[in-house]
XYZ file of C-alpha atoms in Angstrom:
294
model
C 192.093 90.914 8.456
C 188.852 90.973 6.445
C 186.662 88.127 7.666
C 183.467 86.386 6.549
C 181.189 89.468 6.540
C 183.772 91.649 4.758
C 184.695 89.010 2.178
C 181.020 88.219 1.544
C 180.328 91.866 0.709
C 183.430 92.062 -1.508
C 182.215 88.971 -3.385
C 178.673 90.303 -3.762
C 179.928 93.686 -4.973
C 182.254 92.067 -7.494
C 179.536 89.718 -8.715
C 177.363 92.718 -9.566
C 180.181 94.424 -11.469
C 181.731 91.426 -13.235
C 178.709 89.488 -14.452
C 179.696 88.349 -17.951
C 182.849 90.523 -17.950
C 186.091 89.496 -19.618
C 189.501 89.724 -17.984
C 191.524 91.649 -20.518
C 194.830 92.065 -18.728
C 196.610 91.056 -15.516
C 199.160 93.563 -14.270
C 201.395 92.358 -11.434
C 203.102 95.477 -10.104
C 204.804 93.733 -7.188
C 206.347 90.307 -7.863
C 205.737 89.091 -4.307
C 201.965 89.153 -4.702
C 201.870 86.317 -7.270
C 202.357 82.992 -5.477
C 201.721 80.490 -8.262
C 203.550 79.763 -11.522
C 201.482 76.988 -13.114
C 199.314 77.736 -14.979
C 201.040 80.968 -16.037
C 199.158 84.089 -15.020
C 198.922 85.256 -18.649
C 196.667 82.278 -19.374
C 193.903 83.998 -17.388
C 193.745 86.891 -19.847
C 190.945 86.904 -22.392
C 188.708 84.696 -20.257
C 185.161 85.445 -19.198
C 184.117 85.627 -15.553
C 181.780 82.756 -14.694
C 181.277 83.415 -10.995
C 182.461 84.870 -7.695
C 182.981 82.806 -4.555
C 184.282 83.042 -1.020
C 186.829 80.472 0.141
C 187.348 81.087 3.848
C 188.886 84.565 3.943
C 189.734 84.511 0.232
C 187.992 86.059 -2.761
C 187.698 83.659 -5.701
C 187.068 84.832 -9.275
C 186.046 81.895 -11.465
C 186.968 82.117 -15.156
C 185.901 79.993 -18.083
C 188.288 77.159 -18.833
C 188.043 76.040 -15.189
C 190.538 78.623 -13.917
C 190.290 80.401 -10.569
C 191.937 83.614 -9.393
C 192.271 83.368 -5.620
C 193.006 86.590 -3.717
C 194.001 86.456 -0.048
C 194.027 89.900 1.559
C 195.707 88.777 4.785
C 195.830 91.599 7.368
C 196.380 94.802 5.407
C 195.283 93.946 1.863
C 192.267 95.765 0.420
C 190.428 95.779 -2.906
C 189.513 98.866 -4.902
C 187.254 99.155 -7.926
C 188.157 101.683 -10.600
C 186.099 102.696 -13.605
C 187.405 101.531 -16.975
C 190.353 103.627 -18.101
C 191.249 104.953 -14.629
C 194.859 104.176 -13.757
C 195.653 102.605 -10.359
C 198.033 104.317 -7.942
C 201.726 103.498 -8.176
C 201.505 101.818 -4.773
C 199.092 99.163 -6.077
C 200.312 95.562 -6.012
C 197.992 94.124 -8.641
C 195.503 95.295 -11.248
C 192.993 93.012 -12.938
C 191.676 94.905 -15.948
C 188.196 93.877 -17.093
C 186.132 95.447 -19.822
C 183.808 96.628 -17.024
C 186.537 98.263 -14.910
C 189.691 97.473 -12.956
C 190.058 95.547 -9.697
C 193.081 96.788 -7.756
C 194.810 95.139 -4.817
C 196.588 97.410 -2.328
C 198.314 96.655 0.959
C 199.136 99.055 3.776
C 202.547 98.928 5.407
C 205.756 97.336 4.145
C 205.067 93.657 4.810
C 203.833 91.919 1.684
C 201.443 89.217 2.890
C 198.540 89.611 0.454
C 198.640 87.085 -2.356
C 197.229 85.988 -5.709
C 197.087 82.389 -6.914
C 195.872 81.142 -10.286
C 194.522 77.626 -9.887
C 193.413 75.166 -12.560
C 190.399 72.989 -11.766
C 188.033 72.483 -8.861
C 190.350 69.943 -7.260
C 193.119 72.532 -6.973
C 190.646 75.030 -5.513
C 189.433 72.467 -2.986
C 193.029 71.729 -1.991
C 193.455 75.412 -1.087
C 190.526 75.212 1.353
C 191.736 74.823 4.972
C 188.617 72.725 5.595
C 186.714 74.736 8.193
C 182.961 74.263 8.382
C 180.841 77.174 7.178
C 179.559 78.686 10.439
C 176.319 79.976 8.925
C 175.500 76.579 7.429
C 176.443 74.457 10.444
C 173.653 73.091 12.630
C 174.249 72.723 16.356
C 175.504 69.146 16.001
C 178.117 69.836 13.327
C 179.127 73.060 15.090
C 179.699 71.171 18.357
C 181.597 68.415 16.589
C 184.060 70.887 15.078
C 184.356 72.931 18.232
C 185.229 69.930 20.380
C 187.404 68.162 17.826
C 190.399 69.506 19.761
C 190.573 70.853 23.299
C 191.644 74.451 22.803
C 190.475 77.814 24.101
C 187.305 79.148 22.504
C 189.242 82.041 20.964
C 191.741 79.718 19.322
C 189.073 77.297 18.119
C 186.840 79.942 16.544
C 189.771 81.495 14.660
C 191.206 78.175 13.453
C 190.461 77.978 9.689
C 190.656 74.171 9.846
C 187.668 74.220 12.211
C 185.579 77.235 11.141
C 185.635 79.107 7.851
C 186.011 82.872 7.768
C 186.122 83.794 11.487
C 189.096 85.839 12.671
C 190.220 88.011 15.545
C 187.554 90.707 15.320
C 184.371 88.693 14.990
C 185.497 86.014 17.441
C 185.687 88.753 20.102
C 182.178 89.908 19.209
C 180.804 86.360 19.151
C 182.231 85.477 22.569
C 180.915 88.696 24.085
C 177.452 88.022 22.662
C 177.569 84.468 24.040
C 178.839 85.693 27.453
C 181.785 83.301 27.331
C 185.403 83.734 28.303
C 187.897 83.580 25.410
C 190.105 81.197 27.425
C 187.399 78.647 28.273
C 188.375 75.248 26.894
C 186.115 73.898 24.180
C 185.490 70.551 25.846
C 184.469 72.285 29.079
C 181.326 73.826 27.542
C 177.989 72.555 28.782
C 174.983 72.281 26.474
C 173.579 75.688 27.423
C 176.877 77.447 26.721
C 177.265 75.557 23.466
C 173.820 76.668 22.308
C 174.589 80.286 23.223
C 177.837 80.151 21.272
C 176.211 78.617 18.198
C 173.422 81.213 18.255
C 175.855 84.093 18.861
C 178.058 82.996 15.956
C 175.141 83.109 13.543
C 173.726 86.348 14.924
C 176.989 88.297 14.870
C 178.062 87.166 11.400
C 174.617 87.759 9.885
C 174.166 91.147 11.560
C 177.560 92.424 10.456
C 177.191 91.099 6.937
C 173.914 92.991 6.633
C 175.423 96.118 8.186
C 178.424 96.092 5.824
C 176.187 95.314 2.871
C 174.140 98.401 3.682
C 177.275 100.550 3.975
C 178.505 99.316 0.586
C 175.154 100.148 -0.991
C 175.276 103.681 0.398
C 178.838 104.038 -0.944
C 177.746 103.291 -4.491
C 177.892 99.513 -4.494
C 181.428 99.019 -3.218
C 182.816 98.561 0.341
C 184.974 101.691 0.576
C 186.177 101.272 4.159
C 187.045 97.697 5.112
C 188.446 97.579 8.641
C 188.530 95.287 11.652
C 187.542 98.180 13.912
C 184.049 99.633 13.971
C 182.683 101.981 16.631
C 179.485 99.907 16.736
C 181.366 96.801 17.900
C 180.795 95.717 21.485
C 184.369 94.899 22.541
C 186.787 94.420 19.651
C 189.220 97.319 19.413
C 187.499 99.068 22.320
C 190.012 98.517 25.128
C 189.262 100.789 28.049
C 185.911 101.906 26.676
C 182.649 100.954 28.408
C 180.988 97.657 27.587
C 177.633 98.465 25.933
C 175.909 95.896 28.151
C 177.245 96.549 31.652
C 179.410 99.666 31.353
C 182.589 98.044 32.687
C 185.797 98.972 30.826
C 186.677 96.543 28.045
C 189.805 94.498 28.807
C 192.426 92.908 26.569
C 194.969 90.137 26.265
C 197.931 90.970 24.030
C 199.912 88.197 22.384
C 202.361 88.910 19.547
C 200.438 90.868 16.884
C 197.010 89.866 18.171
C 194.803 91.441 20.796
C 191.800 89.756 22.368
C 189.177 92.096 23.783
C 186.556 91.033 26.320
C 184.328 92.306 29.104
C 185.337 90.870 32.467
C 181.949 91.489 34.034
C 179.944 89.925 31.181
C 182.279 87.105 30.195
C 184.593 86.023 33.017
C 182.606 86.605 36.191
C 184.622 89.731 36.930
C 188.001 87.996 36.698
C 190.775 89.752 34.779
C 192.593 87.413 32.438
C 196.379 87.454 32.611
C 198.066 89.485 29.914
C 201.227 87.578 29.031
C 203.332 90.724 29.048
C 201.791 93.120 31.541
C 200.723 90.617 34.197
C 204.235 89.163 34.314
C 205.689 92.630 34.683
C 203.356 93.672 37.485
C 203.326 90.236 39.197
C 201.716 90.657 42.617
C 200.436 94.112 41.674
C 198.384 92.707 38.798
C 194.667 93.269 39.622
C 192.705 90.044 39.843
C 189.175 91.331 39.277
C 187.458 94.171 37.473
C 186.659 95.719 40.876
C 190.392 95.894 41.714
C 191.029 98.336 38.874
């Protein structure tokens, strides 16, 4: 799922292309993508773009008349920018035709999770906000307050949109590796030193990746062409079995449902292998307990 760095670059790229543009036509090619009925989607047509915003993991296009187009990409949704007059592919879910060009929403796979809402007024937009604090704006005190509001694992807390805005599976792995903290450590068990490392790592990782993706978009002509949760430059996310860039130990994982948590046992858990809910139960006594048992 595109997270804070990815969505930030989408928003910046759109802001450069849509400054003063007018939305001429909304084409909904798949009925499941539109999740709101009031106001009607046709009422957005003919309106001028007044701004671009990020709302958690959503892209917000503000229109005059106090209307807001809110696009949630979910896991497999992606945005494409086409020059004016270029037709989108038949597989596209949505096309927003501006006088400056066309914004197209696509989604890989068969599950239709990506969505578009048209909201009227700032109050409606605020109601769509899960309420997480902006991690790049939070000082250490407000960060700690949110983190310890509930006693959950660090992985769960960082990816909870009610606690932190815009952090998902990929960047939480990178943040925890940078902070040298186990993903299953409970939030209320953190001492001050660990809390400071986590706060610093959150800022560093999100800022570094935003800048990296911004540079890639610039090289690609001002648009993020390849938005993915997996980058070869990442330390642990999506790198199961590959060497940790810090210590060289093979990156480990915990698999639960559709999500995979990646971590370095030597850097983050004192060498202990965390139980995989599926594999560790299958192997039982044969499950290795430490990285040295592998």
